[in-house]
XYZ file of C-alpha atoms in Angstrom:
392
model
C 4.171 58.854 11.885
C 7.672 60.317 12.207
C 10.776 58.328 11.121
C 11.885 57.816 14.741
C 8.420 56.570 15.680
C 8.406 54.169 12.700
C 11.770 52.724 13.736
C 10.594 52.241 17.326
C 7.383 50.579 16.062
C 9.346 48.145 13.889
C 11.656 47.204 16.763
C 8.649 46.724 19.057
C 6.832 44.625 16.419
C 9.812 42.369 15.864
C 9.977 41.748 19.592
C 6.321 40.674 19.689
C 6.102 38.874 16.350
C 9.158 36.644 15.670
C 10.363 36.709 12.096
C 9.283 33.694 10.059
C 12.119 31.578 8.695
C 12.265 31.552 4.918
C 12.884 27.817 4.705
C 14.375 24.790 6.418
C 17.395 23.046 4.927
C 17.140 19.249 5.147
C 20.046 16.916 4.368
C 19.105 13.371 3.323
C 21.948 10.852 3.448
C 22.170 7.357 1.977
C 24.626 4.932 3.599
C 23.952 2.063 1.168
C 25.837 1.237 -2.072
C 22.719 1.539 -4.234
C 20.618 4.560 -5.221
C 17.478 5.298 -3.204
C 14.212 6.630 -4.656
C 11.597 6.640 -1.925
C 9.470 8.774 0.368
C 10.874 10.593 3.383
C 8.669 11.216 6.431
C 9.019 14.248 8.731
C 6.822 15.577 11.530
C 4.813 18.481 10.105
C 4.270 20.194 13.486
C 8.025 20.322 14.110
C 8.650 21.774 10.668
C 5.960 24.452 11.087
C 7.370 25.402 14.474
C 10.852 25.856 13.032
C 9.389 27.915 10.218
C 7.408 30.085 12.626
C 4.216 29.138 10.797
C 0.791 28.344 12.222
C -0.244 24.752 12.861
C -2.294 24.467 9.678
C 0.136 26.148 7.290
C 0.790 24.341 4.000
C 4.280 23.010 3.313
C 6.178 22.543 0.082
C 9.525 20.973 -0.757
C 12.240 22.047 -3.204
C 15.248 19.995 -4.262
C 18.754 21.421 -4.368
C 18.173 22.605 -7.933
C 15.209 24.651 -6.750
C 12.626 22.387 -8.395
C 9.516 21.484 -6.441
C 9.216 17.897 -5.210
C 5.875 16.085 -4.900
C 4.770 16.038 -1.266
C 1.764 15.177 0.895
C 0.491 15.902 4.400
C -0.770 12.650 5.908
C -3.628 11.916 8.291
C -1.203 11.383 11.204
C 0.515 14.768 10.901
C 3.492 13.849 8.731
C 4.984 15.545 5.705
C 6.082 12.997 3.123
C 8.021 13.845 -0.022
C 9.979 12.122 -2.756
C 13.758 11.976 -2.602
C 16.399 10.626 -4.953
C 19.764 9.941 -3.340
C 22.769 8.364 -5.138
C 24.784 5.546 -3.521
C 26.607 6.588 -0.312
C 25.722 10.206 -0.991
C 23.732 13.097 0.443
C 21.144 15.395 -1.125
C 19.737 18.708 0.080
C 16.080 19.714 0.178
C 14.376 22.919 1.308
C 10.992 23.089 3.041
C 8.873 26.232 2.973
C 5.560 27.252 4.549
C 4.064 27.780 1.099
C 1.175 26.218 -0.796
C 2.585 23.429 -2.977
C 1.754 23.199 -6.658
C -0.896 20.710 -7.712
C 0.602 17.404 -8.760
C -0.560 14.174 -10.317
C -1.926 11.588 -7.930
C 0.016 8.327 -8.118
C -2.132 6.346 -5.682
C -5.883 5.888 -5.334
C -8.341 3.628 -3.586
C -12.044 3.425 -2.797
C -14.891 1.153 -1.819
C -16.843 -0.201 -4.791
C -20.422 -0.863 -3.760
C -21.118 -1.730 -7.388
C -18.992 -4.818 -6.772
C -20.159 -6.122 -3.366
C -18.206 -3.637 -1.204
C -14.763 -4.429 -2.609
C -12.064 -2.002 -1.531
C -9.373 -1.746 -4.184
C -6.298 0.462 -4.288
C -3.284 0.963 -6.532
C -0.158 2.961 -7.184
C 1.999 3.313 -10.288
C 3.264 -0.290 -9.903
C 0.521 -2.626 -8.720
C -3.012 -2.986 -7.355
C -4.724 -4.829 -4.500
C -8.204 -5.683 -3.272
C -9.986 -6.808 -0.092
C -13.524 -8.130 0.092
C -16.441 -6.541 1.910
C -19.645 -7.214 3.875
C -21.870 -7.457 0.785
C -19.767 -10.312 -0.578
C -19.754 -12.076 2.785
C -23.586 -12.052 2.815
C -23.582 -14.063 -0.424
C -21.689 -16.876 1.297
C -18.720 -16.637 -1.081
C -15.555 -17.606 0.781
C -12.902 -15.026 -0.141
C -10.741 -14.220 2.852
C -7.372 -12.982 1.663
C -5.840 -10.049 -0.183
C -6.210 -10.034 -3.963
C -3.646 -8.803 -6.492
C -4.518 -6.833 -9.626
C -1.819 -6.654 -12.269
C -1.049 -3.539 -14.281
C 1.616 -2.450 -16.746
C 1.163 1.310 -16.665
C 1.852 4.056 -14.104
C -1.616 5.469 -14.776
C -4.459 4.808 -12.346
C -6.697 2.250 -14.026
C -8.676 0.296 -11.426
C -11.616 2.710 -11.177
C -12.204 2.427 -14.936
C -11.949 -1.365 -14.746
C -14.699 -1.517 -12.155
C -16.991 0.815 -14.087
C -16.404 -0.982 -17.402
C -16.966 -4.383 -15.784
C -20.148 -3.219 -14.060
C -21.635 -1.645 -17.170
C -20.592 -4.655 -19.229
C -22.333 -7.016 -16.807
C -25.572 -5.031 -17.148
C -25.389 -5.205 -20.940
C -24.445 -8.872 -20.893
C -27.336 -9.818 -18.612
C -29.777 -7.893 -20.781
C -28.530 -9.561 -23.964
C -28.684 -13.056 -22.454
C -32.261 -12.465 -21.316
C -33.043 -11.479 -24.897
C -31.419 -14.705 -26.140
C -28.428 -13.024 -27.810
C -25.655 -15.083 -26.230
C -23.154 -14.314 -28.991
C -23.286 -10.567 -28.447
C -23.380 -11.093 -24.672
C -20.132 -13.084 -24.835
C -18.606 -10.357 -27.000
C -19.495 -7.688 -24.390
C -17.988 -9.830 -21.647
C -14.719 -10.160 -23.554
C -14.614 -6.403 -24.084
C -15.305 -5.335 -20.501
C -14.416 -8.051 -17.941
C -11.631 -7.089 -15.546
C -10.587 -10.730 -15.535
C -9.206 -10.187 -19.071
C -6.275 -8.016 -20.106
C -7.441 -5.119 -22.270
C -3.964 -3.667 -22.557
C -3.082 -2.507 -19.045
C -3.470 -5.594 -16.835
C -6.219 -7.593 -15.154
C -7.394 -9.570 -12.152
C -5.721 -12.943 -12.724
C -4.887 -13.958 -9.146
C -6.852 -16.605 -7.223
C -7.736 -15.948 -3.579
C -10.798 -17.841 -2.329
C -10.598 -19.244 1.240
C -6.872 -18.448 1.640
C -4.617 -15.623 2.821
C -4.056 -14.613 -0.804
C -1.146 -12.184 -0.868
C -0.183 -11.256 2.667
C -3.323 -11.306 4.807
C -2.759 -12.052 8.519
C -4.426 -14.825 10.529
C -4.234 -16.383 13.957
C -3.518 -20.096 14.302
C -5.308 -22.669 16.415
C -4.195 -26.301 16.745
C -1.964 -25.912 13.700
C -4.700 -24.501 11.460
C -5.178 -21.015 10.059
C -8.170 -19.136 11.476
C -8.994 -17.103 8.394
C -10.457 -13.639 8.877
C -13.616 -13.059 6.855
C -14.464 -9.830 5.028
C -13.935 -6.504 6.791
C -16.800 -4.970 8.791
C -15.815 -1.275 8.816
C -13.267 0.761 6.890
C -11.705 4.217 6.865
C -9.613 5.628 4.023
C -7.183 7.890 5.874
C -4.905 9.013 3.021
C -5.709 9.026 -0.676
C -2.810 10.570 -2.521
C -1.035 12.018 -4.210
C 1.840 9.909 -2.796
C 0.378 7.596 -0.136
C -2.815 5.593 0.277
C -3.718 4.528 3.829
C -6.588 2.250 4.781
C -7.860 1.059 8.155
C -9.905 -2.133 8.289
C -11.827 -3.402 11.303
C -13.274 -6.909 11.486
C -16.113 -8.452 13.457
C -15.121 -10.576 16.494
C -14.372 -14.187 15.596
C -15.817 -17.263 17.304
C -13.419 -16.755 20.235
C -14.408 -13.089 20.654
C -11.138 -11.786 19.205
C -11.311 -8.624 17.087
C -8.787 -7.882 14.330
C -7.663 -4.477 13.069
C -5.401 -3.598 10.149
C -3.653 -0.452 8.972
C -2.395 -0.705 5.371
C -0.468 1.891 3.377
C 0.941 1.920 -0.151
C 3.372 4.556 -1.437
C 4.139 5.772 -4.911
C 6.879 3.740 -6.563
C 6.694 0.782 -4.176
C 5.709 -2.806 -4.889
C 5.100 -3.360 -1.173
C 2.336 -2.326 1.216
C 3.073 -1.662 4.864
C 0.748 -3.683 7.098
C 0.265 -3.201 10.834
C -2.133 -5.685 12.426
C -3.343 -5.910 16.027
C -6.014 -7.800 17.963
C -8.262 -7.203 20.956
C -9.261 -9.765 23.595
C -6.643 -12.454 23.042
C -6.867 -14.315 26.355
C -4.067 -16.849 25.792
C -0.818 -16.305 23.830
C -1.151 -17.726 20.352
C 0.604 -17.741 16.966
C 0.181 -14.984 14.406
C 0.691 -16.072 10.804
C 0.926 -14.258 7.521
C 2.094 -15.304 4.095
C 0.992 -16.325 0.644
C -1.117 -19.060 -0.853
C 0.743 -21.507 -3.122
C -0.912 -22.297 -6.451
C 1.082 -25.305 -7.542
C 4.801 -25.828 -8.084
C 6.639 -22.660 -9.044
C 9.721 -20.683 -8.064
C 9.817 -19.924 -4.349
C 12.501 -18.480 -2.094
C 12.162 -18.456 1.690
C 14.700 -16.713 3.919
C 14.647 -15.855 7.613
C 12.887 -12.564 6.865
C 11.153 -13.001 3.500
C 8.917 -15.214 1.379
C 8.945 -14.700 -2.403
C 6.865 -16.735 -4.849
C 6.174 -16.749 -8.590
C 2.427 -17.308 -8.824
C 1.378 -18.934 -12.144
C -1.853 -16.817 -12.385
C -5.330 -18.324 -12.596
C -4.665 -19.542 -16.158
C -0.972 -20.044 -16.828
C -1.421 -21.382 -20.371
C -3.680 -18.549 -21.467
C -1.858 -15.586 -19.910
C 1.766 -16.627 -20.324
C 2.876 -14.489 -17.391
C 3.606 -14.689 -13.684
C 2.494 -12.647 -10.684
C 5.352 -12.262 -8.248
C 4.155 -12.026 -4.647
C 5.886 -11.775 -1.307
C 5.775 -11.028 2.393
C 8.734 -9.314 4.047
C 9.700 -9.085 7.716
C 12.416 -6.429 8.083
C 11.830 -6.277 11.853
C 12.151 -10.043 12.232
C 9.817 -13.030 12.571
C 10.177 -16.249 14.569
C 9.861 -18.688 11.675
C 9.386 -18.731 7.899
C 8.543 -21.986 6.156
C 6.487 -23.750 3.517
C 3.516 -25.617 4.982
C 2.378 -28.151 2.394
C -0.547 -29.296 4.569
C -1.866 -25.722 4.612
C -0.955 -24.930 1.003
C 0.749 -21.736 2.180
C 4.200 -20.345 2.822
C 4.046 -18.547 6.165
C 5.891 -16.328 8.555
C 5.031 -17.140 12.175
C 5.191 -14.964 15.275
C 4.921 -17.134 18.372
C 3.672 -16.244 21.840
C 1.602 -13.484 20.304
C -0.676 -11.469 22.594
C -2.346 -9.031 20.192
C 0.186 -6.193 20.125
C 0.705 -4.251 16.846
C 2.898 -6.167 14.422
C 4.245 -4.622 11.227
C 5.329 -6.400 8.067
C 5.136 -5.826 4.307
C 3.318 -7.573 1.473
C 3.441 -6.879 -2.230
C 3.431 -7.971 -5.841
C 4.714 -7.344 -9.342
C 3.848 -8.593 -12.820
C 6.264 -10.175 -15.281
C 4.674 -8.149 -18.115
C 5.598 -4.848 -16.493
C 8.656 -3.674 -14.566
C 9.773 -6.943 -12.879
C 10.340 -9.449 -15.696
C 11.901 -12.362 -13.777
C 11.787 -14.094 -10.409
C 15.470 -13.285 -9.889
C 14.606 -9.614 -10.331
C 11.775 -9.978 -7.801
C 13.945 -11.581 -5.110
C 16.603 -8.900 -5.634
C 14.010 -6.154 -5.299
C 12.681 -7.756 -2.129
C 16.140 -7.970 -0.560
C 16.861 -4.358 -1.455
C 13.538 -3.255 0.044
C 14.415 -4.986 3.318
C 17.886 -3.417 3.217
C 16.331 0.024 2.808
C 13.979 -0.496 5.763
C 16.804 -1.722 7.979
C 19.064 1.180 6.937
C 16.773 4.217 6.772
C 17.886 7.409 5.092
C 19.608 9.763 7.526
C 17.714 13.044 7.849
C 19.416 16.126 9.273
C 17.799 19.540 9.708
C 20.190 22.473 9.370
């Protein structure tokens, strides 16, 4: 091909095939007087379009020093990535249509059939559990959301389940053989109800809301949801875990649905709950069970409580729990007759309602109740004053 022909071909090609942008410059601004370390969410389709990339192209994120930031494409078509922004400042990030480097996963969850269909999930701060159909068939009344403590950023819940399961098999075998001493020793070495150096299950749920489960109210009483019927894990790391739970219709024919997500670095899950077939406006409640007298703070948009654990004398620690309502709630109060502190949404007709629930452990990164209430207030502040994202 002659030089003139090559030049004409290149001009013609450029006209047909638009040049792909090298990257997108994103400014992330913080209007608050404290530093922000959280996840930013951007629409992946919009980013790919601006980059001139196809609709399945991978995306990666670089900070203003040129270092790659952990990121994730979510089930609902979002790109999420970590940002760190100083007080009242702005940081720059660059997004490219390039395969990101492999990164550690900081969140994980799964269904554990080895433990009666539990679904448990965690991030680098805390862990949670809901109960499944196999447990419901036993008749055990466990309705709410469980809290699992941890004092390490490493993912540990999977190993706890496996160790507990294998330990139970050994223990049962030893007891059948009459060796109760060795059986007790195995139990102490493997039970996830004991702290083997990285936390444990020391929170009591039973027939309550536990930490942050929703419920409808009828004649002043909580109508507790039972164990989930169906589940879908929609995201499973490296930065966000997302779980959908669907429940069987209750005695009034009302069906509950939940969408729960937990991000790296956060003590709080995002919960969106909605119902089908509510015929008459009712009250939606959510909150925390109260296990005796302990520190509690209730504001117009938050409930924070220092749970004494299932054995305060033995463990010598507290599990801080809370429910937060950054978008508002009609009432928050302590209901001694129900043994719960609740947030109430009146005249509720089943529409999606979003709130947050979470926990921390005094033997890890939140040592005091004062620290917990401060963290809760700051979390609400962050939700109400989102980071300002500008594409340049």
